[in-house]
């Protein structure tokens, strides 16, 4: 769909994740519609195990979503780098992910793309 960059929110003076639609694909109506749906879903979810949405907008014809920046790495990177996790560590991660998913489901949202690349592990645990 696009890319996610680490950026600094000038007004808030903090690091954020900036998700944008690929500028070469902004004419793809289905992609733009999917991005808009993601924005609406992100805006209504507030949970400690779900990345928080801060802002949304369009600049130079490119739609963007400003998200909470999570210092750390995704689960796939960690497993590739470190190998299999201890059962207790894996269970703790699964419980946190399940907590976020249960909240999301209670809000009427189904994620549809659960995979290691979409599970972020912060350096704060």
PDB file of C-alpha atoms in Angstrom:
ATOM      1  CA  UNK A   1       0.000   0.000   0.000  1.00  0.00           C
ATOM      2  CA  UNK A   2       2.773   2.411   0.865  1.00  0.00           C
ATOM      3  CA  UNK A   3       5.490   2.875   3.421  1.00  0.00           C
ATOM      4  CA  UNK A   4       6.020   3.719   7.062  1.00  0.00           C
ATOM      5  CA  UNK A   5       8.748   6.144   8.121  1.00  0.00           C
ATOM      6  CA  UNK A   6      10.102   7.304  11.433  1.00  0.00           C
ATOM      7  CA  UNK A   7       9.498  11.043  11.614  1.00  0.00           C
ATOM      8  CA  UNK A   8       9.369  13.892  14.092  1.00  0.00           C
ATOM      9  CA  UNK A   9       6.062  15.611  14.711  1.00  0.00           C
ATOM     10  CA  UNK A  10       7.162  19.243  14.713  1.00  0.00           C
ATOM     11  CA  UNK A  11       4.332  20.633  16.845  1.00  0.00           C
ATOM     12  CA  UNK A  12       4.316  17.754  19.354  1.00  0.00           C
ATOM     13  CA  UNK A  13       8.122  17.472  19.422  1.00  0.00           C
ATOM     14  CA  UNK A  14       8.138  13.680  19.474  1.00  0.00           C
ATOM     15  CA  UNK A  15       8.990  10.786  17.219  1.00  0.00           C
ATOM     16  CA  UNK A  16       6.079   9.294  15.313  1.00  0.00           C
ATOM     17  CA  UNK A  17       5.500   6.688  12.638  1.00  0.00           C
ATOM     18  CA  UNK A  18       4.354   8.283   9.386  1.00  0.00           C
ATOM     19  CA  UNK A  19       2.396   5.969   7.092  1.00  0.00           C
ATOM     20  CA  UNK A  20       1.829   7.175   3.540  1.00  0.00           C
ATOM     21  CA  UNK A  21       0.195   5.810   0.424  1.00  0.00           C
ATOM     22  CA  UNK A  22       2.704   5.114  -2.322  1.00  0.00           C
ATOM     23  CA  UNK A  23       2.569   8.347  -4.385  1.00  0.00           C
ATOM     24  CA  UNK A  24       2.602   6.273  -7.590  1.00  0.00           C
ATOM     25  CA  UNK A  25      -0.632   4.580  -6.492  1.00  0.00           C
ATOM     26  CA  UNK A  26      -2.771   7.529  -5.350  1.00  0.00           C
ATOM     27  CA  UNK A  27      -4.917   7.109  -8.449  1.00  0.00           C
ATOM     28  CA  UNK A  28      -5.886   3.578  -7.337  1.00  0.00           C
ATOM     29  CA  UNK A  29      -9.338   4.234  -5.848  1.00  0.00           C
ATOM     30  CA  UNK A  30      -9.513   0.877  -4.046  1.00  0.00           C
ATOM     31  CA  UNK A  31      -6.157   1.540  -2.357  1.00  0.00           C
ATOM     32  CA  UNK A  32      -7.205   5.026  -1.270  1.00  0.00           C
ATOM     33  CA  UNK A  33     -10.511   3.639   0.039  1.00  0.00           C
ATOM     34  CA  UNK A  34      -8.633   0.936   1.990  1.00  0.00           C
ATOM     35  CA  UNK A  35      -6.353   3.582   3.483  1.00  0.00           C
ATOM     36  CA  UNK A  36      -9.369   5.678   4.521  1.00  0.00           C
ATOM     37  CA  UNK A  37     -10.949   2.637   6.189  1.00  0.00           C
ATOM     38  CA  UNK A  38      -7.685   2.025   8.072  1.00  0.00           C
ATOM     39  CA  UNK A  39      -7.691   5.650   9.233  1.00  0.00           C
ATOM     40  CA  UNK A  40     -11.264   5.404  10.537  1.00  0.00           C
ATOM     41  CA  UNK A  41     -10.544   2.140  12.334  1.00  0.00           C
ATOM     42  CA  UNK A  42      -7.305   3.477  13.845  1.00  0.00           C
ATOM     43  CA  UNK A  43      -9.079   6.564  15.138  1.00  0.00           C
ATOM     44  CA  UNK A  44     -11.559   4.597  17.214  1.00  0.00           C
ATOM     45  CA  UNK A  45      -9.109   2.189  18.888  1.00  0.00           C
ATOM     46  CA  UNK A  46      -7.383   3.182  22.119  1.00  0.00           C
ATOM     47  CA  UNK A  47      -5.681   0.308  23.905  1.00  0.00           C
ATOM     48  CA  UNK A  48      -2.274  -0.229  25.482  1.00  0.00           C
ATOM     49  CA  UNK A  49      -1.484  -3.030  22.998  1.00  0.00           C
ATOM     50  CA  UNK A  50      -2.601  -1.200  19.850  1.00  0.00           C
ATOM     51  CA  UNK A  51      -0.544   1.506  18.152  1.00  0.00           C
ATOM     52  CA  UNK A  52      -2.293   4.844  18.683  1.00  0.00           C
ATOM     53  CA  UNK A  53      -3.308   7.062  15.745  1.00  0.00           C
ATOM     54  CA  UNK A  54      -2.496  10.755  16.279  1.00  0.00           C
ATOM     55  CA  UNK A  55      -3.309  12.566  13.061  1.00  0.00           C
ATOM     56  CA  UNK A  56      -4.271  12.186   9.396  1.00  0.00           C
ATOM     57  CA  UNK A  57      -4.066  14.421   6.387  1.00  0.00           C
ATOM     58  CA  UNK A  58      -3.029  14.993   2.785  1.00  0.00           C
ATOM     59  CA  UNK A  59       0.098  16.791   1.620  1.00  0.00           C
ATOM     60  CA  UNK A  60       0.923  17.381  -2.053  1.00  0.00           C
ATOM     61  CA  UNK A  61      -1.802  14.906  -2.990  1.00  0.00           C
ATOM     62  CA  UNK A  62      -0.420  12.120  -0.782  1.00  0.00           C
ATOM     63  CA  UNK A  63      -2.520  10.816   2.124  1.00  0.00           C
ATOM     64  CA  UNK A  64      -0.751  10.172   5.408  1.00  0.00           C
ATOM     65  CA  UNK A  65      -1.483   8.743   8.848  1.00  0.00           C
ATOM     66  CA  UNK A  66       0.545   9.779  11.900  1.00  0.00           C
ATOM     67  CA  UNK A  67       0.902   6.950  14.406  1.00  0.00           C
ATOM     68  CA  UNK A  68       2.553   6.307  17.734  1.00  0.00           C
ATOM     69  CA  UNK A  69       6.204   5.369  17.222  1.00  0.00           C
ATOM     70  CA  UNK A  70       7.159   2.110  18.915  1.00  0.00           C
ATOM     71  CA  UNK A  71      10.872   1.837  19.690  1.00  0.00           C
ATOM     72  CA  UNK A  72      11.761  -1.790  19.085  1.00  0.00           C
ATOM     73  CA  UNK A  73      11.273  -4.354  16.352  1.00  0.00           C
ATOM     74  CA  UNK A  74       8.604  -6.570  14.903  1.00  0.00           C
ATOM     75  CA  UNK A  75       8.304 -10.187  15.980  1.00  0.00           C
ATOM     76  CA  UNK A  76       9.580 -11.596  12.668  1.00  0.00           C
ATOM     77  CA  UNK A  77      12.831  -9.602  12.924  1.00  0.00           C
ATOM     78  CA  UNK A  78      13.379 -10.704  16.521  1.00  0.00           C
ATOM     79  CA  UNK A  79      12.784 -14.395  15.786  1.00  0.00           C
ATOM     80  CA  UNK A  80      15.034 -14.292  12.695  1.00  0.00           C
ATOM     81  CA  UNK A  81      17.747 -12.572  14.716  1.00  0.00           C
ATOM     82  CA  UNK A  82      17.479 -14.495  18.008  1.00  0.00           C
ATOM     83  CA  UNK A  83      15.840 -17.785  17.066  1.00  0.00           C
ATOM     84  CA  UNK A  84      12.896 -19.428  18.826  1.00  0.00           C
ATOM     85  CA  UNK A  85      11.649 -17.779  22.014  1.00  0.00           C
ATOM     86  CA  UNK A  86      11.300 -19.382  25.401  1.00  0.00           C
ATOM     87  CA  UNK A  87       7.718 -20.620  25.899  1.00  0.00           C
ATOM     88  CA  UNK A  88       7.007 -18.118  28.679  1.00  0.00           C
ATOM     89  CA  UNK A  89       8.176 -15.172  26.581  1.00  0.00           C
ATOM     90  CA  UNK A  90       6.153 -16.327  23.576  1.00  0.00           C
ATOM     91  CA  UNK A  91       3.077 -16.806  25.773  1.00  0.00           C
ATOM     92  CA  UNK A  92       3.426 -13.287  27.227  1.00  0.00           C
ATOM     93  CA  UNK A  93       3.587 -11.806  23.725  1.00  0.00           C
ATOM     94  CA  UNK A  94       0.573 -13.841  22.604  1.00  0.00           C
ATOM     95  CA  UNK A  95      -1.431 -12.711  25.646  1.00  0.00           C
ATOM     96  CA  UNK A  96      -0.688  -9.054  24.943  1.00  0.00           C
ATOM     97  CA  UNK A  97      -1.571  -9.425  21.268  1.00  0.00           C
ATOM     98  CA  UNK A  98      -4.754 -11.314  22.200  1.00  0.00           C
ATOM     99  CA  UNK A  99      -5.701  -8.531  24.623  1.00  0.00           C
ATOM    100  CA  UNK A 100      -5.430  -5.932  21.842  1.00  0.00           C
ATOM    101  CA  UNK A 101      -7.320  -8.151  19.410  1.00  0.00           C
ATOM    102  CA  UNK A 102     -10.105  -8.839  21.934  1.00  0.00           C
ATOM    103  CA  UNK A 103     -10.530  -5.102  22.496  1.00  0.00           C
ATOM    104  CA  UNK A 104     -10.504  -4.480  18.747  1.00  0.00           C
ATOM    105  CA  UNK A 105     -13.116  -7.196  18.192  1.00  0.00           C
ATOM    106  CA  UNK A 106     -15.304  -5.710  20.940  1.00  0.00           C
ATOM    107  CA  UNK A 107     -15.220  -2.447  18.960  1.00  0.00           C
ATOM    108  CA  UNK A 108     -16.447  -4.312  15.869  1.00  0.00           C
ATOM    109  CA  UNK A 109     -13.028  -4.384  14.176  1.00  0.00           C
ATOM    110  CA  UNK A 110     -11.471  -7.505  12.675  1.00  0.00           C
ATOM    111  CA  UNK A 111      -7.731  -7.134  11.975  1.00  0.00           C
ATOM    112  CA  UNK A 112      -7.493  -9.545   8.971  1.00  0.00           C
ATOM    113  CA  UNK A 113      -3.684  -9.414   8.790  1.00  0.00           C
ATOM    114  CA  UNK A 114      -2.238 -10.961  11.941  1.00  0.00           C
ATOM    115  CA  UNK A 115       1.359 -11.967  11.249  1.00  0.00           C
ATOM    116  CA  UNK A 116       4.730 -11.612  12.998  1.00  0.00           C
ATOM    117  CA  UNK A 117       5.573  -8.491  10.958  1.00  0.00           C
ATOM    118  CA  UNK A 118       2.520  -6.733  12.454  1.00  0.00           C
ATOM    119  CA  UNK A 119       3.341  -7.537  16.080  1.00  0.00           C
ATOM    120  CA  UNK A 120       5.708  -4.907  17.476  1.00  0.00           C
ATOM    121  CA  UNK A 121       7.804  -5.584  20.548  1.00  0.00           C
ATOM    122  CA  UNK A 122       8.871  -2.406  22.271  1.00  0.00           C
ATOM    123  CA  UNK A 123      12.213  -2.018  23.967  1.00  0.00           C
ATOM    124  CA  UNK A 124      10.183  -1.230  27.108  1.00  0.00           C
ATOM    125  CA  UNK A 125       8.656  -4.703  27.064  1.00  0.00           C
TER     126      UNK A 125
END
